[in-house]
Short mmCIF file of C-alpha atoms in Angstrom, two decimals:
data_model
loop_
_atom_site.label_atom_id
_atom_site.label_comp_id
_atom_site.label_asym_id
_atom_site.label_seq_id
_atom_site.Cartn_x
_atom_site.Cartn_y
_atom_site.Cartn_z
CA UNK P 1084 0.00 0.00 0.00
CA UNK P 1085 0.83 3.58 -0.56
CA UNK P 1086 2.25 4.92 3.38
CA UNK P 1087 0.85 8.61 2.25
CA UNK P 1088 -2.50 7.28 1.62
CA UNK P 1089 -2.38 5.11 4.68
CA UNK P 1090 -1.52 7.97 6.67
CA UNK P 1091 -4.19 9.88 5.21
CA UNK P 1092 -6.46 7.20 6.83
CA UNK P 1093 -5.45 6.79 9.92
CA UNK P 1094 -5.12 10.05 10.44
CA UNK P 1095 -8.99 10.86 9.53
CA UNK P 1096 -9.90 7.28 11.36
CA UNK P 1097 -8.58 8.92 14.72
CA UNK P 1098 -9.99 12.60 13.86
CA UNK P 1099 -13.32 11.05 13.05
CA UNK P 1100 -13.69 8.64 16.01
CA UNK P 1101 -14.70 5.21 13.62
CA UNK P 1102 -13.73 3.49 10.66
CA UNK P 1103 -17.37 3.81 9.53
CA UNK P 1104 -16.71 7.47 9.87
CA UNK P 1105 -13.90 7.68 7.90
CA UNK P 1106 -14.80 5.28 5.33
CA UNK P 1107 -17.61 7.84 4.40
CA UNK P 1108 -15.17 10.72 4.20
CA UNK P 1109 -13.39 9.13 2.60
CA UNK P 1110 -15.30 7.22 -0.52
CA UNK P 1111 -14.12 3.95 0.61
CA UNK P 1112 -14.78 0.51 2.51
CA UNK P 1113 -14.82 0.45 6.64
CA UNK P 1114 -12.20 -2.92 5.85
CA UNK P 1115 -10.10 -0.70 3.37
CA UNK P 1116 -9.81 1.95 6.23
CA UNK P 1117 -9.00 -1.15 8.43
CA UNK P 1118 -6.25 -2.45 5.60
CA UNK P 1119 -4.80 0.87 6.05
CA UNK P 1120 -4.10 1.14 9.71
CA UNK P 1121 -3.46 -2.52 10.10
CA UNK P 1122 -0.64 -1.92 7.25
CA UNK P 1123 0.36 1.02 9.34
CA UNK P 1124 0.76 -0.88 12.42
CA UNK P 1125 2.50 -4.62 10.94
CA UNK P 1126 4.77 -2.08 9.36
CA UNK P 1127 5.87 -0.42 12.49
CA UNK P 1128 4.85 -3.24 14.45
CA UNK P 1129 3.07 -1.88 17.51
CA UNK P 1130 -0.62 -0.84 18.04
CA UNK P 1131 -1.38 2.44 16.67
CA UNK P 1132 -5.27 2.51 17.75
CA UNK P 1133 -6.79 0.63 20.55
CA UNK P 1134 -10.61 -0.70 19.29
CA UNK P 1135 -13.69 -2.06 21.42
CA UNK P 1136 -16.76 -2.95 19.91
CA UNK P 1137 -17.89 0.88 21.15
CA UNK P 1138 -14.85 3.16 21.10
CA UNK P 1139 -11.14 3.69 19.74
CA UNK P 1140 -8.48 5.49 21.08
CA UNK P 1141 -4.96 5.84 20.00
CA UNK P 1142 -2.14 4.53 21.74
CA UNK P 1143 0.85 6.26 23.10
CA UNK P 1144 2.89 5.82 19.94
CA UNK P 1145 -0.36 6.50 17.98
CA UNK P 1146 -0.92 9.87 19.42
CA UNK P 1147 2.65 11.00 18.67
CA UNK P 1148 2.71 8.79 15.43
CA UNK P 1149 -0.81 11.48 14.27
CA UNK P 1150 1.11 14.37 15.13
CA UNK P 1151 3.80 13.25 13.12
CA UNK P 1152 1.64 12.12 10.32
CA UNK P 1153 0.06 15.60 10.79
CA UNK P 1154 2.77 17.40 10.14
CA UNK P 1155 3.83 15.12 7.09
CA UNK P 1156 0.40 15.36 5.34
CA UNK P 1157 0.46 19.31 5.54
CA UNK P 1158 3.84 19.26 4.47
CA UNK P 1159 2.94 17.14 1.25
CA UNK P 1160 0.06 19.48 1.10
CA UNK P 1161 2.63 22.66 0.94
CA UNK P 1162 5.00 21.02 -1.74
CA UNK P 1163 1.44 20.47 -3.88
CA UNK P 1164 0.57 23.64 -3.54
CA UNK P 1165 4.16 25.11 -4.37
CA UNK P 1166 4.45 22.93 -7.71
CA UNK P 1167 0.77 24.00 -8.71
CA UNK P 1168 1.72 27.77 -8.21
CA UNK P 1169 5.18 27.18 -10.26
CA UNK P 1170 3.19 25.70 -13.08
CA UNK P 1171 0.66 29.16 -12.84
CA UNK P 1172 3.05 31.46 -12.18
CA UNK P 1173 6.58 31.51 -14.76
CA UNK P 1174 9.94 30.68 -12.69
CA UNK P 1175 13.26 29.20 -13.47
CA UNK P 1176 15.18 29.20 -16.29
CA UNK P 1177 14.95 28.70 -20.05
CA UNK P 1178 17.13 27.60 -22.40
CA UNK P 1179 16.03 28.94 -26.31
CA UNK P 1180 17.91 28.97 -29.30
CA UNK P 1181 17.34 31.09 -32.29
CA UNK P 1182 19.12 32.70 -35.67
CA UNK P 1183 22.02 34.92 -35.12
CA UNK P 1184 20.49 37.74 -36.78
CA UNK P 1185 16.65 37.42 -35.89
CA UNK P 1186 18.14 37.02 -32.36
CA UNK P 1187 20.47 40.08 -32.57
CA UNK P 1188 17.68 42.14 -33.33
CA UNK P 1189 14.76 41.71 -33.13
CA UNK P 1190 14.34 38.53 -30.47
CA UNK P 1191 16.64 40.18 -27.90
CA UNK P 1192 14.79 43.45 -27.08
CA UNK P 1193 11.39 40.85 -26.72
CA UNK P 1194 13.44 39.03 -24.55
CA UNK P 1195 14.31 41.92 -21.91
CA UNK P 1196 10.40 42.87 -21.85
CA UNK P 1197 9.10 39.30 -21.12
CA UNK P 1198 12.26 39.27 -18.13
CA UNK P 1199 10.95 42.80 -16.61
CA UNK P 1200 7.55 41.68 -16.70
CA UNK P 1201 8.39 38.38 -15.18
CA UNK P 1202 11.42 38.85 -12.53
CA UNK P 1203 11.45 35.13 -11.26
CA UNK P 1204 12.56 33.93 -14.93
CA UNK P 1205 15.53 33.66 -16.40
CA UNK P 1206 16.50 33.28 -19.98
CA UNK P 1207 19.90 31.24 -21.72
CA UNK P 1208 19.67 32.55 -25.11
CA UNK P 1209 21.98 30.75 -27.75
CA UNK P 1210 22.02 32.62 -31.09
CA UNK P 1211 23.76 30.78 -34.19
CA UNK P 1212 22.26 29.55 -37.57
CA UNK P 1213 22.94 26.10 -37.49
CA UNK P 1214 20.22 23.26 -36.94
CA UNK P 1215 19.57 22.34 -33.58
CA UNK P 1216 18.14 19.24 -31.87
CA UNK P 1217 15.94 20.47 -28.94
CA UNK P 1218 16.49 17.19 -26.87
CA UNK P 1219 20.17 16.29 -27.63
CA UNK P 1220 21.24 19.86 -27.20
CA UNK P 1221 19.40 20.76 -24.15
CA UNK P 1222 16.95 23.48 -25.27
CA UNK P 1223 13.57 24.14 -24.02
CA UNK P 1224 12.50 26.79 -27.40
CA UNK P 1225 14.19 26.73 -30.33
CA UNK P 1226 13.10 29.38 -33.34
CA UNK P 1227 13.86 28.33 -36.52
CA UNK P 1228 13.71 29.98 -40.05
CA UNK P 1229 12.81 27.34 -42.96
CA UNK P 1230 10.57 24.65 -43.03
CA UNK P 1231 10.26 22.26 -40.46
CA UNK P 1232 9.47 18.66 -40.88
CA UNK P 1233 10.09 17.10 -37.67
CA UNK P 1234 6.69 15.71 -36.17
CA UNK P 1235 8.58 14.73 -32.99
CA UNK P 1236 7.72 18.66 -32.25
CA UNK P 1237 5.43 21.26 -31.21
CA UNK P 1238 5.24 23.94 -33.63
CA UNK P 1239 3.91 27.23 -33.41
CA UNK P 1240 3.96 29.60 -36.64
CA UNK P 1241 5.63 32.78 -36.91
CA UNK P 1242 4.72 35.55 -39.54
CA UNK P 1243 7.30 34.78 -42.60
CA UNK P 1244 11.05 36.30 -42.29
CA UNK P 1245 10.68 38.96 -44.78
CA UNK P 1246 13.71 40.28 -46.73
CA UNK P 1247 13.48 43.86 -48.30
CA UNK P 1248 16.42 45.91 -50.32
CA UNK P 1249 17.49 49.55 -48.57
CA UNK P 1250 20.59 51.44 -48.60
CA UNK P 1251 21.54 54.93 -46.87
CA UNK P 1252 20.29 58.76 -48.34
CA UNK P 1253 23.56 59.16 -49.33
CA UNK P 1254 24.09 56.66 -51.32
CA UNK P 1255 21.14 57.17 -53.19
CA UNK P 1256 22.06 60.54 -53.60
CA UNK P 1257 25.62 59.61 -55.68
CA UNK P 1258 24.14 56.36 -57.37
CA UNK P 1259 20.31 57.22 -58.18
CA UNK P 1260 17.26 54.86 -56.77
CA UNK P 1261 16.96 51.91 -58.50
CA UNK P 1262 13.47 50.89 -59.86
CA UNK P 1263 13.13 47.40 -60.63
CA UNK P 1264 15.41 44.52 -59.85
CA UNK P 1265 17.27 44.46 -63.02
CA UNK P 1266 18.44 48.31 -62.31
CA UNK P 1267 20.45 46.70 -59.46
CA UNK P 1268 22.74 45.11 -61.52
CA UNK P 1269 24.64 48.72 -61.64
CA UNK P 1270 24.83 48.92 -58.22
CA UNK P 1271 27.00 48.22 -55.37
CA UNK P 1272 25.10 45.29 -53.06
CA UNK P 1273 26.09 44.57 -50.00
CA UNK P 1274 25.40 40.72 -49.14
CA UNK P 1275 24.61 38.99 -46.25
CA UNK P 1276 26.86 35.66 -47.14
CA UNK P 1277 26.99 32.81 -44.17
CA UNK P 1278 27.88 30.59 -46.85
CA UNK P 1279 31.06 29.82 -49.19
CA UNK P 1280 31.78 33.71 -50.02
CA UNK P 1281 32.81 31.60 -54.23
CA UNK P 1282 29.08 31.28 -54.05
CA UNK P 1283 27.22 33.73 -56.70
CA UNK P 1284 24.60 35.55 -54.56
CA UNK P 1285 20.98 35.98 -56.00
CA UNK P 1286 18.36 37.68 -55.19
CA UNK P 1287 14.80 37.14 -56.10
CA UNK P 1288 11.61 39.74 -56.34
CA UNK P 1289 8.30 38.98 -57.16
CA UNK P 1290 5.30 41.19 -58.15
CA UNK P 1291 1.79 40.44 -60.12
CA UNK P 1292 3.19 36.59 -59.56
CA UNK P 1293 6.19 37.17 -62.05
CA UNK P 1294 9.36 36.45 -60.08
CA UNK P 1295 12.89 38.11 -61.17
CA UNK P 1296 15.83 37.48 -59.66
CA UNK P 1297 19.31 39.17 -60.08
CA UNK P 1298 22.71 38.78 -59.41
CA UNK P 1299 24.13 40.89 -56.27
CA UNK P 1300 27.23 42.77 -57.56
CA UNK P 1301 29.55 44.60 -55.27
CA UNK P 1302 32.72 44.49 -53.78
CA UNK P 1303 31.77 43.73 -50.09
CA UNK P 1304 29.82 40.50 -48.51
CA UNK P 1305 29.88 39.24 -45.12
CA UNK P 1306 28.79 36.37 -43.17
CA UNK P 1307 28.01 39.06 -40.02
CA UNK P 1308 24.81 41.03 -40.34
CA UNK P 1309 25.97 44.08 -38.24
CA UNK P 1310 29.16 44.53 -41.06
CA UNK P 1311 26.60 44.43 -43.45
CA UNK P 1312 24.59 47.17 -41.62
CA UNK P 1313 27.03 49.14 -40.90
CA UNK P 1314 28.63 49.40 -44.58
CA UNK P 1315 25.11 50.19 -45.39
CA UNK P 1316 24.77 53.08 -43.11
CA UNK P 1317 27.54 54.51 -44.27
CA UNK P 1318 26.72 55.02 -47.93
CA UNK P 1319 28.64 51.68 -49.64
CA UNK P 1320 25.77 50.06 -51.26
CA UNK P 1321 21.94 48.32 -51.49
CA UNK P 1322 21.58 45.74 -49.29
CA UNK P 1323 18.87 42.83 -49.10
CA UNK P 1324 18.19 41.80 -45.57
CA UNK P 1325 15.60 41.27 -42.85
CA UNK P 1326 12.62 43.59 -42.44
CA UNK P 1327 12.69 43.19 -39.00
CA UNK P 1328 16.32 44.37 -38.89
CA UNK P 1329 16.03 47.15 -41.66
CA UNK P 1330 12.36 48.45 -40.86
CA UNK P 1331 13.61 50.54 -37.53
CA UNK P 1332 16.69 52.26 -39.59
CA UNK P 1333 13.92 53.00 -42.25
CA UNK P 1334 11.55 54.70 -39.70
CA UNK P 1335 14.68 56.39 -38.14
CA UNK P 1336 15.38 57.91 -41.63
CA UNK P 1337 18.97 56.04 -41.90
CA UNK P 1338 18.32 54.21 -44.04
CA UNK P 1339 15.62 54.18 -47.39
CA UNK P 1340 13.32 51.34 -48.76
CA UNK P 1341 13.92 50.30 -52.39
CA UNK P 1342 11.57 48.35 -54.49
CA UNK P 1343 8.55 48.89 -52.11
CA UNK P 1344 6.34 47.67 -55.11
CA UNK P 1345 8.43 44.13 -55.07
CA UNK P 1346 7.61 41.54 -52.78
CA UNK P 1347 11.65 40.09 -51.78
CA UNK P 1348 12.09 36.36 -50.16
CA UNK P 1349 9.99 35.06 -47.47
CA UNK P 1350 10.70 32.33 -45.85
CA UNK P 1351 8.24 30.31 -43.21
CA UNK P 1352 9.95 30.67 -39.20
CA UNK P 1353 8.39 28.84 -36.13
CA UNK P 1354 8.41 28.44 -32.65
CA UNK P 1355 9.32 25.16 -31.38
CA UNK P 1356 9.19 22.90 -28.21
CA UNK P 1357 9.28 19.13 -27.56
CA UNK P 1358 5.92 17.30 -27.72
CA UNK P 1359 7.91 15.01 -25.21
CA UNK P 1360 7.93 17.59 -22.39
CA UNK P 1361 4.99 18.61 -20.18
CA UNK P 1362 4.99 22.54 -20.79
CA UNK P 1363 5.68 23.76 -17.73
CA UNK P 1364 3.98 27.87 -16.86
CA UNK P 1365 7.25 29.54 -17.78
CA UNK P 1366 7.28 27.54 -21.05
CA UNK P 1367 3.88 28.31 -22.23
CA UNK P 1368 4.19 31.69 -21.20
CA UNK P 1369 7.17 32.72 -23.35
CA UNK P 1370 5.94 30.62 -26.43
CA UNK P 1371 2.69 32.47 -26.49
CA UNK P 1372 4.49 35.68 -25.85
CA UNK P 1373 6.79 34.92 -28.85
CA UNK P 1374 3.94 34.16 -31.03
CA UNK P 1375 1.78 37.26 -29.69
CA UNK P 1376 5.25 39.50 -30.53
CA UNK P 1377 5.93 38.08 -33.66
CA UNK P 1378 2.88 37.02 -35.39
CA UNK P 1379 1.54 39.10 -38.21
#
C-alpha cells in the first residue's frame, strides 16, 4: 500500500472517532480503512489505535505517530501547492535557441520585456544559424527559419522572415534609386553571405506573380549582419536583408526602402518545443508571448 495514503487514513480514522466514519469521508470501505491502519501498524509493528466494539483510542505511539503524520500530510500538502503555483506562475530558467540575426535584433529586445515583466525567470539565449536538436542539445524553445518537418515537435507559426532591399540617403544621392530589380545590376550590393563567399549571390523579387531574380554585384559581402549594416549606413551600397532588422533604420530615416512595389524572399519561421515535455507555466508563457510579438 501507498504509506501517504495510509496515513491519510489513519489520520482521519482517529480525527473522526470510527472506521465507519472515515470510510464515508473518505469514498471507501470500513475494511479498506482497516487495511490501512493494520498496514500502518505490521509495518511499524506496535498498536497504533486501541478498538472495542464501542470506542477507539490511539495509543501512546499512535498519538505521537498522528502528530507526526500531521505534520507530514500538511507538508505534502505545501510542496502540492508550491508545484501547482510554479506551473501558474513563470519561474526558473529557459534555455532557447534562435538565428544569429533574428536574435540580434529583433528577439533580444522581446526578450528583456518578457524578463521585466516576469522577474522570477531567467533566460539562456543561444544565437547561431545552425540546426539544432531540442532534446540532444538541451533546449527548451528553439526558433527556426525554414521549413520544419520534424513531427517529434510542437510547432507554433511565426509571420514569414521577410527580406526587403534599402541602402543609406547618401548613397542614393551619388548612385540614383533603383526601380526594378534588373536596375540593381549597376549597383554596389552589399550581401549577407553565411555561406562559401565563391558562391554567386541571388536575389529574387516577385510582383503580379512574375518572379525576377538578379545577381548581387559589389565588392563587399559578409557572413556578419551588423558589417553588413554598418557598410550600409555609411553610404557603400543596397543591401537585401531582414525587415525586422532594416524596418527601424527606415523609420529612423537612416536608411531608405527600395523596391517597395516588389515583394523580396519570405521564408516560413516557427516556434518550437518538444511534444515530449509537459509545458511547464514559464514555457507556455514565453511561447505564447513569442507568437503574440511576432505574429503578423
Amino acid at each position: 500500500m501507498d504509506r501517504l495514503t495510509s496515513m491519510n487514513v489513519f489520520v482521519n480514522a482517529a480525527d473522526l472517532g470510527s472506521f465507519a466514519a472515515t470510510a464515508e469521508a473518505l469514498g471507501m470501505s470500513a475494511q479498506m480503512v482497516a487495511k490501512h491502519v493494520a498496514f500502518l501498524e505490521a509495518r511499524l509493528g506496535t498498536t497504533l489505535l486501541s478498538r472495542t466494539t464501542r470506542r477507539q483510542s490511539l495509543t501512546d505511539i499512535g498519538r505521537a505517530y498522528y502528530d507526526r503524520c500531521k505534520q507530514v500530510l500538511m507538508e505534502v500538502d505545501a510542496a502540492d501547492a508550491l508545484a501547482a503555483d510554479m506551473r501558474a506562475r513563470p519561474t526558473g530558467t529557459l534555455r532557447v535557441n534562435a538565428p544569429m540575426t533574428f536574435g540580434t535584433y529583433a528577439l533580444v529586445p522581446f526578450v528583456t520585456r518578457y524578463l521585466a515583466k516576469y522577474p522570477e525567470m531567467r533566460i539562456d539565449l543561444t544565437l547561431n544559424d545552425r540546426f539544432v536538436d531540442l532534446l540532444e542539445d538541451g533546449y527548451d524553445v528553439a526558433i527556426r527559419i525554414g521549413e520544419v518537418g520534424d513531427t517529434s515537435l510542437t510547432i507554433h507559426s511565426l509571420a514569414p522572415y521577410r527580406l526587403i532591399a534599402a541602402a543609406s540617403p547618401a548613397y542614393l544621392a551619388a548612385r540614383g534609386i533603383p526601380r526594378t530589380p534588373a536596375e540593381l545590376g549597376s549597383h554596389d550590393c552589399l550581401a549577407y553571405a553565411y555561406w562559401s563567399p565563391s558562391i554567386p549571390c541571388r536575389w529574387r523579387f516577385a510582383r503580379d506573380g512574375r518572379t525576377e531574380e538578379v545577381q548581387a554585384n559589389g565588392r563587399l559581402r559578409s557572413n556578419d549582419w551588423n558589417a553588413v549594416l554598418r557598410a550600409v549606413q555609411e553610404g557603400f551600397g543596397i543591401t537585401l536583408g531582414p525587415e525586422s532588422v532594416l524596418d527601424p533604420e527606415i523609420q529612423a530615416g537612416r536608411l531608405v526602402r527600395l523596391l517597395s512595389d516588389y515583394e523580396g524572399p519570405a521564408r516560413p519561421m516557427h516556434v518550437l518545443t518538444s511534444a515530449a515535455r509537459r509545458p511547464t507555466a514559464s514555457l507556455r508563457s514565453f511561447v505564447e508571448a513569442v507568437v503574440e510579438e511576432f505574429s503578423d
